[in-house]
XYZ file of C-alpha atoms in Angstrom:
622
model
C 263.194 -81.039 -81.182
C 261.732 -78.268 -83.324
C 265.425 -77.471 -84.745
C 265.525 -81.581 -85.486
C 262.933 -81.621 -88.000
C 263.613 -78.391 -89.357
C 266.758 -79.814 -90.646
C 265.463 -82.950 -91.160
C 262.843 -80.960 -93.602
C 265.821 -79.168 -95.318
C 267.455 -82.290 -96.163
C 264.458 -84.428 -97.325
C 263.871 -80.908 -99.654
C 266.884 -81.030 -100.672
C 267.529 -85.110 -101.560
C 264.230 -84.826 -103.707
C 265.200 -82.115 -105.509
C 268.783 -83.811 -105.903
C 266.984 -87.301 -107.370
C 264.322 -85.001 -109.147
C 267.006 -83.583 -111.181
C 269.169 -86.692 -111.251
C 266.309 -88.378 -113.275
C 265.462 -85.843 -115.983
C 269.247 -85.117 -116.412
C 270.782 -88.627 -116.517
C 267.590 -91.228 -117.092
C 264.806 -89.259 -118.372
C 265.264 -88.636 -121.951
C 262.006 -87.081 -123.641
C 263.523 -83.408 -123.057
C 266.509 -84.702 -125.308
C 263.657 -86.001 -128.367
C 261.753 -82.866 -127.770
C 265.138 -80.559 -127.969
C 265.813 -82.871 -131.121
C 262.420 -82.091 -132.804
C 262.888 -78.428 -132.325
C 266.411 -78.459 -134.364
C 264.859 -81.422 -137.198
C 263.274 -80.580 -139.942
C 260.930 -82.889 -141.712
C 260.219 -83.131 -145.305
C 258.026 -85.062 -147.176
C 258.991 -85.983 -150.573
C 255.335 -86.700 -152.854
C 255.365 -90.064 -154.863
C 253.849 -89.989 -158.279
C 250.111 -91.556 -158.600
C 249.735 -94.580 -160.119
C 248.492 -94.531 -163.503
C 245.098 -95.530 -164.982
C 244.815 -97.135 -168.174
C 241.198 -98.386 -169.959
C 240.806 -102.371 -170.501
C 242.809 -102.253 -173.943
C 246.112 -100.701 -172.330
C 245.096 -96.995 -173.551
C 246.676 -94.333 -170.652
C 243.902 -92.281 -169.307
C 245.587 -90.308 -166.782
C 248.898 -90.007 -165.871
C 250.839 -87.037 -163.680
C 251.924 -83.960 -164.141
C 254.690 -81.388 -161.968
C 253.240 -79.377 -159.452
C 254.529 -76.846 -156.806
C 253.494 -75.612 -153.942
C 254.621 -72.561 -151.744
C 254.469 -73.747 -148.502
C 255.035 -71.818 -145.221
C 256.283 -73.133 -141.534
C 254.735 -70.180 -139.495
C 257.219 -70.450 -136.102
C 260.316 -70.019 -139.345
C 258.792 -66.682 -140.470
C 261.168 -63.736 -140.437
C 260.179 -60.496 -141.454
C 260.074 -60.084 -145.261
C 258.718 -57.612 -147.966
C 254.786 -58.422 -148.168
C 254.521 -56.259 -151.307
C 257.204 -57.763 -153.042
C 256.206 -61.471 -152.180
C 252.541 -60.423 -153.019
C 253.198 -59.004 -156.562
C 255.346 -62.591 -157.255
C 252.544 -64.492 -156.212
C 249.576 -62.715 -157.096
C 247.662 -62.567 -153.993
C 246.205 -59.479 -151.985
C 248.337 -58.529 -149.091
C 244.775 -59.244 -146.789
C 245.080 -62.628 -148.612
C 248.634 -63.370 -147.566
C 247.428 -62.488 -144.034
C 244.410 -64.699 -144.165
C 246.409 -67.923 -145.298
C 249.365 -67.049 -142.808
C 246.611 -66.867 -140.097
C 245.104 -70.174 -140.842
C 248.570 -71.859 -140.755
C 249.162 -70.731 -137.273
C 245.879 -71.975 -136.631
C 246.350 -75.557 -138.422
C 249.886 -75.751 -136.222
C 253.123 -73.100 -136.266
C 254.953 -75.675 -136.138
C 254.121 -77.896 -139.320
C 253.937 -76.628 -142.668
C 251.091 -75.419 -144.423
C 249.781 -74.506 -148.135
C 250.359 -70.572 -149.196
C 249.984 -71.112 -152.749
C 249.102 -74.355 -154.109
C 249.531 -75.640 -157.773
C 252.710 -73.210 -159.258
C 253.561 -73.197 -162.931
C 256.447 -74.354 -164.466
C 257.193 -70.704 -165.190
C 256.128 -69.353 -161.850
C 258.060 -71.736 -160.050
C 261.189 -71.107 -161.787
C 260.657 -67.398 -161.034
C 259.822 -67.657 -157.588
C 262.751 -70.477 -157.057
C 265.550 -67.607 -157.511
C 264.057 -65.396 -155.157
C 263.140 -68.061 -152.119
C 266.304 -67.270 -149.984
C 264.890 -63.487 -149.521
C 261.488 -65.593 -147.666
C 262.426 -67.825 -144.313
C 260.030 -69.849 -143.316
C 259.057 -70.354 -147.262
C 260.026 -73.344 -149.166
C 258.645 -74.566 -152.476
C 256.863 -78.488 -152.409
C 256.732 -80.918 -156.031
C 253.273 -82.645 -155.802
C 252.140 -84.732 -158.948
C 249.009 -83.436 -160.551
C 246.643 -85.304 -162.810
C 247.465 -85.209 -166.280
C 244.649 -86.814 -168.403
C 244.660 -87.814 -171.838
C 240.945 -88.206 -172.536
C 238.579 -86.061 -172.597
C 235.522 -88.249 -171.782
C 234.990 -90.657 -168.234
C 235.009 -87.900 -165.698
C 232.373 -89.518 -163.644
C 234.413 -92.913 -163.401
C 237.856 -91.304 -162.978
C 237.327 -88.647 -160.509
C 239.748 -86.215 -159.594
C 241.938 -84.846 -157.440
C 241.895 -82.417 -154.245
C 242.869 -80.793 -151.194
C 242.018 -83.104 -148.226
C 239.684 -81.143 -145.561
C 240.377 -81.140 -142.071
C 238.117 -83.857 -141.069
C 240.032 -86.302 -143.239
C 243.212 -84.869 -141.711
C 241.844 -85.020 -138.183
C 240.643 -88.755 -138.795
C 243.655 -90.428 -141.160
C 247.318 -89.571 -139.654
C 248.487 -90.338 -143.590
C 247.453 -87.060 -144.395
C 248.424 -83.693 -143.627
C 246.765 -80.505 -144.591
C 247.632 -79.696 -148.179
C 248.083 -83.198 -149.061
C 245.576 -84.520 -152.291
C 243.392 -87.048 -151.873
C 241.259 -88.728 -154.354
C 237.400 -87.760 -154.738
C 234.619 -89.736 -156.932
C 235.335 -92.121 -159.162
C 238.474 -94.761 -159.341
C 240.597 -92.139 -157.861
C 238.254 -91.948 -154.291
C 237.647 -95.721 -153.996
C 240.976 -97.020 -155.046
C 242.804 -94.038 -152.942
C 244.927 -96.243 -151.002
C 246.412 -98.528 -154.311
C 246.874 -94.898 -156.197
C 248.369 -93.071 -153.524
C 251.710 -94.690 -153.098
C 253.554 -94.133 -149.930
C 255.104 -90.761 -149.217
C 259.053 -90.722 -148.685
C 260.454 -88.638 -145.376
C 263.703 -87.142 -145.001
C 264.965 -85.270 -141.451
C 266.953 -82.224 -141.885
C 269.258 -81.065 -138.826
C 269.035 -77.400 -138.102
C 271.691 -75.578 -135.996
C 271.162 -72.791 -133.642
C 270.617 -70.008 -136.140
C 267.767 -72.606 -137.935
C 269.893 -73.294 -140.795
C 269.936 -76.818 -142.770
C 273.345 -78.691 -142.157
C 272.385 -81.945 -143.104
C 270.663 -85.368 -143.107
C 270.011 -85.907 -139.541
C 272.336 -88.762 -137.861
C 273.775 -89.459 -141.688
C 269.936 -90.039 -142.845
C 269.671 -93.403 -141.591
C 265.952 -92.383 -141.032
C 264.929 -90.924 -144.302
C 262.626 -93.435 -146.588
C 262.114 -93.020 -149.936
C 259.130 -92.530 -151.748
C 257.080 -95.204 -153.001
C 254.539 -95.027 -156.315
C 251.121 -95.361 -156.482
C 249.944 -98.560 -158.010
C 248.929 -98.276 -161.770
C 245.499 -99.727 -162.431
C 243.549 -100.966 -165.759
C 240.114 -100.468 -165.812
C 237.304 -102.373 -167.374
C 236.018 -99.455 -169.455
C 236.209 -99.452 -172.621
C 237.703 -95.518 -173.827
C 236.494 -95.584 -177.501
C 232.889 -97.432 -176.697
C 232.842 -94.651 -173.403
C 233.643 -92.024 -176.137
C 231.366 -92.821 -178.564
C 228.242 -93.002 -176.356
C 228.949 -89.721 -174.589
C 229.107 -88.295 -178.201
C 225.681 -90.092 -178.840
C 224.107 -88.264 -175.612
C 225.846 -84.693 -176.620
C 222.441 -82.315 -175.785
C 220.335 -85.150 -173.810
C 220.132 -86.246 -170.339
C 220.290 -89.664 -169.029
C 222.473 -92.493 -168.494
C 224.018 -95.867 -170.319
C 225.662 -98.966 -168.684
C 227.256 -101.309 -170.559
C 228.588 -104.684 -169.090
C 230.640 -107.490 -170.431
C 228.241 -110.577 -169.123
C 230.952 -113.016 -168.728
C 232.645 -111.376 -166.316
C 230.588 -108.570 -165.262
C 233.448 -105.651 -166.059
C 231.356 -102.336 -166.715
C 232.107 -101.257 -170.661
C 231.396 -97.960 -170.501
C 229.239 -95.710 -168.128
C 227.850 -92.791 -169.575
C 226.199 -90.207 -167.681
C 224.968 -86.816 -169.940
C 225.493 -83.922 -169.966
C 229.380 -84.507 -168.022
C 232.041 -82.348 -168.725
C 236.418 -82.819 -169.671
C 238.014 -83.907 -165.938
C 240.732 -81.740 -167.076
C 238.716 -78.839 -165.754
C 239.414 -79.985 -162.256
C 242.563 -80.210 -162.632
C 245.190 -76.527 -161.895
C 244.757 -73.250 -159.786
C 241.829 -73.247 -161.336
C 239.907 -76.204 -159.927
C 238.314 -74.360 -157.507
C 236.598 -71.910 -159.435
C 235.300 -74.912 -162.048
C 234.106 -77.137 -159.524
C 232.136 -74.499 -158.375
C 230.398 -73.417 -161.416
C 229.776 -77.360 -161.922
C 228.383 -77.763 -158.643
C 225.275 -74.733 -158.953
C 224.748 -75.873 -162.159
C 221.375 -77.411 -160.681
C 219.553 -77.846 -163.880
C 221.852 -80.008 -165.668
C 223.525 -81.142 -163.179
C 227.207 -82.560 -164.744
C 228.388 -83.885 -161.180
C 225.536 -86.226 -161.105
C 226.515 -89.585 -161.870
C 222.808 -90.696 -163.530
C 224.318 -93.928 -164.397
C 224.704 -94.587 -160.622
C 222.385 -92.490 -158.774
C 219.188 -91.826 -161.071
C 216.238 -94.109 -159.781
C 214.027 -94.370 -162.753
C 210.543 -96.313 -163.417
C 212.291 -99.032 -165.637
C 208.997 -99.302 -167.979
C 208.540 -102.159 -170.086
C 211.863 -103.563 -170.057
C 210.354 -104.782 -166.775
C 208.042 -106.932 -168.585
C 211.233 -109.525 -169.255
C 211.482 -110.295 -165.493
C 207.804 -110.489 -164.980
C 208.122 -113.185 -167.809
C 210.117 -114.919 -165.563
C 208.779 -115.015 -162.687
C 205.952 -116.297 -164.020
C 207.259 -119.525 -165.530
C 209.439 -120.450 -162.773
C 206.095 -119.737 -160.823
C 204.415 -121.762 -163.272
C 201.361 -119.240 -163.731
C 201.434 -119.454 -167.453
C 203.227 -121.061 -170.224
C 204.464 -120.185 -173.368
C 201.787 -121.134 -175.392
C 198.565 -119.380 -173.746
C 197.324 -116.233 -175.169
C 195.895 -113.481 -174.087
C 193.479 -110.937 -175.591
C 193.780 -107.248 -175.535
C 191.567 -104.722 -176.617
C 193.861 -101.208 -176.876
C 193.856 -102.184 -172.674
C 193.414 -104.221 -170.217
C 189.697 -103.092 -168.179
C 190.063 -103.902 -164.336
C 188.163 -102.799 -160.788
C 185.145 -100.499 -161.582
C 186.177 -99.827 -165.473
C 189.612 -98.784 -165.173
C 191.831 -99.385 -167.598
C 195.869 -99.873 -168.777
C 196.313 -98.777 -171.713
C 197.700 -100.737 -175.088
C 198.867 -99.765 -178.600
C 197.896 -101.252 -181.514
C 199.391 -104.604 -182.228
C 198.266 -108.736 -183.803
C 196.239 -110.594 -181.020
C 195.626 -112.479 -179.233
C 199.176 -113.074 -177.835
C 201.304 -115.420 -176.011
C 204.842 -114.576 -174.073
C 207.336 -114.535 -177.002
C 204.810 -112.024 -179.125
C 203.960 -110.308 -175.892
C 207.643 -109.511 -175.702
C 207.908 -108.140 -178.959
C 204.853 -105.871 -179.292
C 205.395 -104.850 -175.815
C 201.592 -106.010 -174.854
C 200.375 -104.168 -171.648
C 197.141 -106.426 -171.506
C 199.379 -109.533 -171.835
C 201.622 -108.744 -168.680
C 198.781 -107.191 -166.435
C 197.231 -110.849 -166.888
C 200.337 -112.213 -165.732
C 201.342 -109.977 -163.014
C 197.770 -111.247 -161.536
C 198.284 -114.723 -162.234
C 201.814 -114.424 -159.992
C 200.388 -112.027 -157.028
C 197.088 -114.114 -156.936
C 198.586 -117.517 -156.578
C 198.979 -117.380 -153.043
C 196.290 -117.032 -150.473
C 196.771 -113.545 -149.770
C 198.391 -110.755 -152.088
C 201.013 -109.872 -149.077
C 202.391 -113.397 -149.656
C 201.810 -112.850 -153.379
C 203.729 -109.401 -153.754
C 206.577 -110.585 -150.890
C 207.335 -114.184 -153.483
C 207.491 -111.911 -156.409
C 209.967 -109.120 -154.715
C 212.381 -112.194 -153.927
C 212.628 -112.925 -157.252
C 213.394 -109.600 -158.181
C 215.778 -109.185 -155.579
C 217.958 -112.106 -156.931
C 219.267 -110.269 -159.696
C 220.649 -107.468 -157.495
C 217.493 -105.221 -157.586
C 216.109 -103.143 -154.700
C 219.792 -102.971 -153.162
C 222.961 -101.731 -153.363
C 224.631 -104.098 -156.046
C 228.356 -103.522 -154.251
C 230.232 -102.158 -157.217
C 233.581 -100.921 -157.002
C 232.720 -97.111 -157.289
C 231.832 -94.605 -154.231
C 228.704 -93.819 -155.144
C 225.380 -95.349 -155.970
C 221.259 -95.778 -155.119
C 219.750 -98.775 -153.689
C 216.360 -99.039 -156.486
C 212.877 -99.715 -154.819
C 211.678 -102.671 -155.011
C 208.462 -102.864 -153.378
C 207.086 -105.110 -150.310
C 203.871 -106.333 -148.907
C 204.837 -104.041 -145.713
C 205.258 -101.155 -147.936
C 201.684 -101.552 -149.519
C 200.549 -102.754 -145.600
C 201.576 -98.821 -145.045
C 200.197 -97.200 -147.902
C 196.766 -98.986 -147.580
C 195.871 -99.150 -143.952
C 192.378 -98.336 -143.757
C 190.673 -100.783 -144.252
C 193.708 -102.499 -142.858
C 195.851 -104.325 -145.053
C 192.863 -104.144 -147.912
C 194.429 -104.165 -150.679
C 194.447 -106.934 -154.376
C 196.461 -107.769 -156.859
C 194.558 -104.774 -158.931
C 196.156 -102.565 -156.385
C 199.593 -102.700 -157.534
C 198.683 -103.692 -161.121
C 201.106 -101.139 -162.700
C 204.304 -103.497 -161.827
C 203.605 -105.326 -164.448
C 204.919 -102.835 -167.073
C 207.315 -101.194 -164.889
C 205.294 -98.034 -164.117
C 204.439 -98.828 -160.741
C 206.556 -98.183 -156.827
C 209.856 -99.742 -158.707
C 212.659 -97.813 -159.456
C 215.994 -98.755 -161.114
C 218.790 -97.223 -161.795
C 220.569 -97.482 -165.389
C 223.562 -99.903 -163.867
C 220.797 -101.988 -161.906
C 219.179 -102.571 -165.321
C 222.346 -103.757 -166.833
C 222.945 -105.739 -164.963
C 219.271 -107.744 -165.026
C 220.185 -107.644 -168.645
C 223.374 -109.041 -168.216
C 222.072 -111.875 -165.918
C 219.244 -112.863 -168.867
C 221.845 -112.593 -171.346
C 223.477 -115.558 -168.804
C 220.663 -117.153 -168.747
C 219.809 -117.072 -164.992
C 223.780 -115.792 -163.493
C 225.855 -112.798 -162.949
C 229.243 -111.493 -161.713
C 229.022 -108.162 -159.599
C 229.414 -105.246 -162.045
C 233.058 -103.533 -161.180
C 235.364 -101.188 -162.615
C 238.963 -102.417 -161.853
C 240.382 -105.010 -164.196
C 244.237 -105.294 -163.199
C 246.173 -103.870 -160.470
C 250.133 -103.199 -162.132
C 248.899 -106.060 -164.857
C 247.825 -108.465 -162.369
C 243.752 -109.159 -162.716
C 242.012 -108.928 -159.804
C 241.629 -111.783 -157.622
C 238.546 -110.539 -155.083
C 236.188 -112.676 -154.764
C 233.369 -110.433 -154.768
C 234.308 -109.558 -158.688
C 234.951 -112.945 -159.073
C 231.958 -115.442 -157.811
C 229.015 -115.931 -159.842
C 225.409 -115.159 -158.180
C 222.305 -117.017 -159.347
C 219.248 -115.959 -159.787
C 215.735 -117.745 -158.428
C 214.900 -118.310 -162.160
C 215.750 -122.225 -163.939
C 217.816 -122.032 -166.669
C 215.369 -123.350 -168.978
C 212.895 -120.507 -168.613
C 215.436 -117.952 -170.136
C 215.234 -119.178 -173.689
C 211.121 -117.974 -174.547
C 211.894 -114.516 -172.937
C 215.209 -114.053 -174.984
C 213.438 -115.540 -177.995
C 210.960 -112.801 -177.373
C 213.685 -110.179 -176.908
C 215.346 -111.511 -180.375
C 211.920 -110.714 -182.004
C 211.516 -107.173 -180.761
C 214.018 -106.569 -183.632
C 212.562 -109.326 -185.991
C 208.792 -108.052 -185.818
C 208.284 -105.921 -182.906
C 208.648 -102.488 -181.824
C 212.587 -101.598 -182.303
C 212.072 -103.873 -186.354
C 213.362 -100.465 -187.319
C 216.485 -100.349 -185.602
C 218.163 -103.988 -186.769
C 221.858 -104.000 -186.941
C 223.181 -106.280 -190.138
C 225.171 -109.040 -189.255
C 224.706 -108.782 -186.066
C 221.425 -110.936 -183.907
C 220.663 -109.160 -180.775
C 217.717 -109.283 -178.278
C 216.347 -105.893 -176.548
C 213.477 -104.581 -175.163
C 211.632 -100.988 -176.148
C 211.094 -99.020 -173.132
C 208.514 -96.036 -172.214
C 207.894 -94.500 -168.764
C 206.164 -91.928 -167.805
C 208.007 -88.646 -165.949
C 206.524 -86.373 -163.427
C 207.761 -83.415 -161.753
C 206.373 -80.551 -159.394
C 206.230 -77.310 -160.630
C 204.972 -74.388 -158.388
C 203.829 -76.855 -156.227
C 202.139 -79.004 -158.433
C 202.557 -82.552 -160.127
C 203.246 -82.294 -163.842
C 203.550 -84.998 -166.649
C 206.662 -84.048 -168.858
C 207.555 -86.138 -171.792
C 208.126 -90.005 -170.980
C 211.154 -91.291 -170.608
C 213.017 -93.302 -173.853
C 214.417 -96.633 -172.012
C 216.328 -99.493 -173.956
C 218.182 -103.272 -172.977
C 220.099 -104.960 -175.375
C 222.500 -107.589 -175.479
C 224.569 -109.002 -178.261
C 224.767 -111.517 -179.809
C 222.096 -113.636 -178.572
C 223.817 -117.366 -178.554
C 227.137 -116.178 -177.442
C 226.959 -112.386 -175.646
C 229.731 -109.754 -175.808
C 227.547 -107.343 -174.220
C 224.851 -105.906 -172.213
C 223.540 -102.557 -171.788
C 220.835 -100.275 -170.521
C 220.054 -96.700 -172.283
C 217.726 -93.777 -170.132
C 217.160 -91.054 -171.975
C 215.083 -88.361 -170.774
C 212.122 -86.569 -171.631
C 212.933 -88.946 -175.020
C 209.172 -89.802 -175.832
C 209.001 -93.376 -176.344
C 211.475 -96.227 -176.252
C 212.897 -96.800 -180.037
C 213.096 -92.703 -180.722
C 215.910 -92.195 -178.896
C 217.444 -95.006 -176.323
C 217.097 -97.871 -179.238
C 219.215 -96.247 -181.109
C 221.380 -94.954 -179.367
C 221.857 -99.189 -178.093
C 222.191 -100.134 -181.369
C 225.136 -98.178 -182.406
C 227.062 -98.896 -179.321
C 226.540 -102.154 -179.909
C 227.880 -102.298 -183.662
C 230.228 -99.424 -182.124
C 231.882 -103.056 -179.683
C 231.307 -105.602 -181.779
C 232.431 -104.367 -185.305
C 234.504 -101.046 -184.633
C 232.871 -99.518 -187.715
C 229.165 -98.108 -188.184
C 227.003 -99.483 -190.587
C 223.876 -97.689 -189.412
C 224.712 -93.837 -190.826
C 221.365 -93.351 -191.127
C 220.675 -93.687 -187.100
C 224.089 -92.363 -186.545
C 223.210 -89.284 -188.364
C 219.417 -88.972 -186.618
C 220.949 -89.046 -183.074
C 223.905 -86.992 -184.271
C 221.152 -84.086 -185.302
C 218.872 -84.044 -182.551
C 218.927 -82.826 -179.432
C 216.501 -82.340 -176.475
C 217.768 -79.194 -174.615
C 214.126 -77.864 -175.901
C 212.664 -80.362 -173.927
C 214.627 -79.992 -171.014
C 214.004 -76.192 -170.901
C 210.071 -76.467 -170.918
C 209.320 -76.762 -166.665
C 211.430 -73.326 -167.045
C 209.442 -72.237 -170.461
C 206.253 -72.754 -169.307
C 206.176 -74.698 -173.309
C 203.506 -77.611 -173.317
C 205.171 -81.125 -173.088
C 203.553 -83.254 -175.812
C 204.784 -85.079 -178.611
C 205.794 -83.963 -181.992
C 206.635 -86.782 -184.113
């Protein structure tokens, strides 16, 4: 019996081993892909980026030839490190250091040595690639930009890091990918498709072909071109105007909400990221922490939007129905409140109503209103919570949804927000409280595209399109309906005309008289707010802030814009100018204005700017 089932073991042994090897010879074929892969070589082939090109056709960036030495570690044969070294410049302990991180990244899948060739080194280098195995040269397209101005709405090109290769199959590591800018948030449209081809290998790991006739290859497939809304002269211009200041413009077409130009100063030529030596200029860009050239202030500064803010208050407080056009207030240098404070005035006529009280900017005028708005309800938390819906209706406090990667939400504050800040006694706080709203110097915070595009929706007369960035994609305008769908404000139409009335007289009689462009009517609003820092620990006043909103013309407007300028003492010294010629800069092509030209032209503010480092005084010199 024993003898029985020991053969009966054998044979059952030997059966499964028999269909075992019946199945991965005959049915199973995954050794046969796997055997393939090993003798296939894949290669990408790089499509050219599509190419960007500024609202009147103008080509901003287009491509240039690249190539990059790339290695496939398991190909490697031994070769002459010296020689190979001296070609390509490197260290023979960097050679080793790049070599090891390709293992690493995969021996089997190829890897950047050298990125970003010449024309001349590549040629060089071409002739003596048989003497390297397991070295082959890639073509990439890099940016080639003709302008020197927009950095911070073009963006630029660069290496993808691992996370992005771990996370997006599409990429593998040496691939570019776009950062910032157009070239980050319209990646996919710019990118094109890459093309593969499959290479058969034979036994000694030499190319013999397209494998199986190259009925599996694909061809590469461009990158979209897009037009942009900007305008390149206009975005040229004002970066000249803010040549040694700090701050940011925004300029927006109303009637569709397409962003003119978007200025951020200082900003540097986005041909510097561009080449072998990107690296080494991003770097000195990026610990330049005083300046600070990769920080898009157009988009990310949160500033106190100062009297500017006084238009929307205006608002509010008719559709409210607080206060009419025709009632005047007095003001006496100030406005006296709670236990003999006081805001403030400059000189100016009085008493006032709303379209003078636009013009001259009165402080007393709009701290009477604020009150009227907060204190119409039975408690200022109801008050406060009406008046931040309002605000909130022309895309303030939030995130407007813009078609660029980067951007700050604004403060717009909330009854909860003052609930927190004054809880003992709890929840005892007035209208007095938060009286510095009503100029714009209070817990609000804009930033320069926010305040366009309030101006814009005025300018509308109660409506606004999203601000965006993309006009056409390969001539085709854009269809989204984001870009496309107007939003309306809480404000009646009919309430718009005193408060632009008032804006048209700030250059008739009021404070920017000064700064009048001929031939062309346009409605603004002088700005000041004040600008604190810490230094050594402690809270410092430096030099207000020079804000300006303008649009043009007033009946039928082209454009809209908000100017920060910083540390620029008072609204019309700096920012009203600087809106004026931009706006005759649009509208007529020519400037009229030399004399303003000239004065922005000449001065600069890096003195300013150096001061918290200077230990200088911050005060005004006229």
């Amino acid at each position: 019996m024993r003898r029985i089932l020991l053969y009966i073991i054998i044979i059952t042994s030997g059966l499964i081993f028999l269909a075992r090897l019946f199945y991965l010879q005959v049915l199973d074929d995954s050794f046969a892909g796997l055997s393939e892969n090993n003798a296939i070589k894949v290669v990408y082939d790089y499509p050219q980026r599509g190419f960007i090109f500024d609202r009147n056709g103008e080509l901003l960036v287009s491509n240039q030839p690249s190539y990059d030495v790339m290695v496939i570690p398991r190909n490697l044969k031994p070769f002459d490190t010296t020689e190979f070294c001296k070609i390509l410049g490197l260290t023979e302990e960097q050679l080793v250091g790049r070599l090891d991180k390709a293992k690493i990244y995969s021996p089997r899948l190829p890897s950047v040595v050298i990125p970003q060739l010449t024309k001349s080194e590549y040629a060089y280098l071409q002739e003596k690639m048989r003497k390297y195995e397991g070295f082959y040269i890639q073509k990439r397209s890099l940016r080639d930009y003709y302008t020197e101005h927009g950095s911070n709405i073009l963006g630029y090109i660069a290496e993808v890091n691992q996370r992005t290769v771990n996370e997006n199959p599409y990429y593998l590591s040496g691939d570019l990918i776009g950062k910032q800018g157009v070239e980050e948030y319209y990646e996919e449209l710019l990118r094109g498709i890459k093309g593969v081809k499959y290479i058969q290998k034979d036994r000694f790991n030499r190319d013999i072909g397209p494998y199986k006739g190259g009925i599996y290859d694909t061809l590469p497939k461009k990158g979209k071109d897009l037009t942009i809304t900007i305008d390149a002269e206009l975005q040229k211009y004002g970066e000249l105007l803010m040549k040694n200041k700090r701050g940011g413009i925004v300029a927006i077409e109303p009637a569709t909400g397409e962003i003119l130009a978007m200025v951020t100063a200082p900003n540097y030529d986005p041909a510097k990221l561009v080449g072998r030596k990107r690296s080494k200029n991003f770097t000195e860009l990026y610990y330049d922490t005083i300046a600070k050239p990769l920080y898009d202030r157009g988009l990310l500064a949160e500033y106190p939007p100062g009297s500017p803010f006084k238009t929307i208050n205006a608002l509010i407080a008719l559709q409210e129905g607080v206060v009419d056009t025709k009632e005047r207030f007095t003001c006496q240098m100030g406005y006296y409140y709670g236990r003999g404070r006081k805001m403030g005035c400059h000189a100016h006529p009085g008493p006032l109503s709303m379209i003078p009280g636009i013009a001259n900017s009165c402080n007393a005028y709009f701290a009477n209103v604020y009150r009227r708005i907060i204190e119409k309800y039975p408690t200022p938390q109801e008050g406060v919570n009406t008046w931040a819906e309002h605000l909130e209706s022309f895309g303030l406090g939030d995130y407007l949804g813009y078609d660029l990667p980067t951007g700050r939400s604004g403060k717009i504050p909330t009854a909860d927000y003052y609930n927190a800040i004054y809880e003992y006694p709890k929840y005892k706080w007035f209208a007095p409280a938060t009286l510095s709203n009503a100029i714009g110097q209070g817990e609000v915070l804009m930033t320069p595209i926010q305040l366009a595009n309030m101006t814009a929706a005025i300018a509308n007369r109660g409506w606004f399109y999203t601000p965006h960035i993309l006009k056409e994609i390969d001539g085709n305008p854009i269809k989204k309906e984001e870009y496309t769908q107007k939003k309306y404000t809480t404000i009646d139409p009919e309430h718009f005309e005193p408060v632009i009335e008032g804006m048209h007289q700030v250059y008739k009689s009021g404070t920017a008289s000064a700064l009048g462009i001929p031939g062309i009517e346009i409605a603004g609003k002088t700005g000041t707010a004040e600008n604190f820092t810490k230094i050594n620990g402690k809270r410092v006043q430096l030099t207000d802030h020079s804000i300006f909103i303008a649009f043009a013309p007033v009946d039928d407007p082209k454009i809209a814009m908000a100017v920060f300028v910083e540390n620029g003492y008072w609204g019309g010294r700096y920012a009203g100018r600087i809106a004026g010629l931009l706006i005759e800069k649009y509208l007529k092509g020519e400037i009229t204005r030399k004399d303003m030209e000239e004065w922005i032209l000449t001065h600069s503010l890096e003195e300013e700017y150096a001061k918290p480092l200077s230990g200088e005084p911050f005060k005004i010199n006229q």
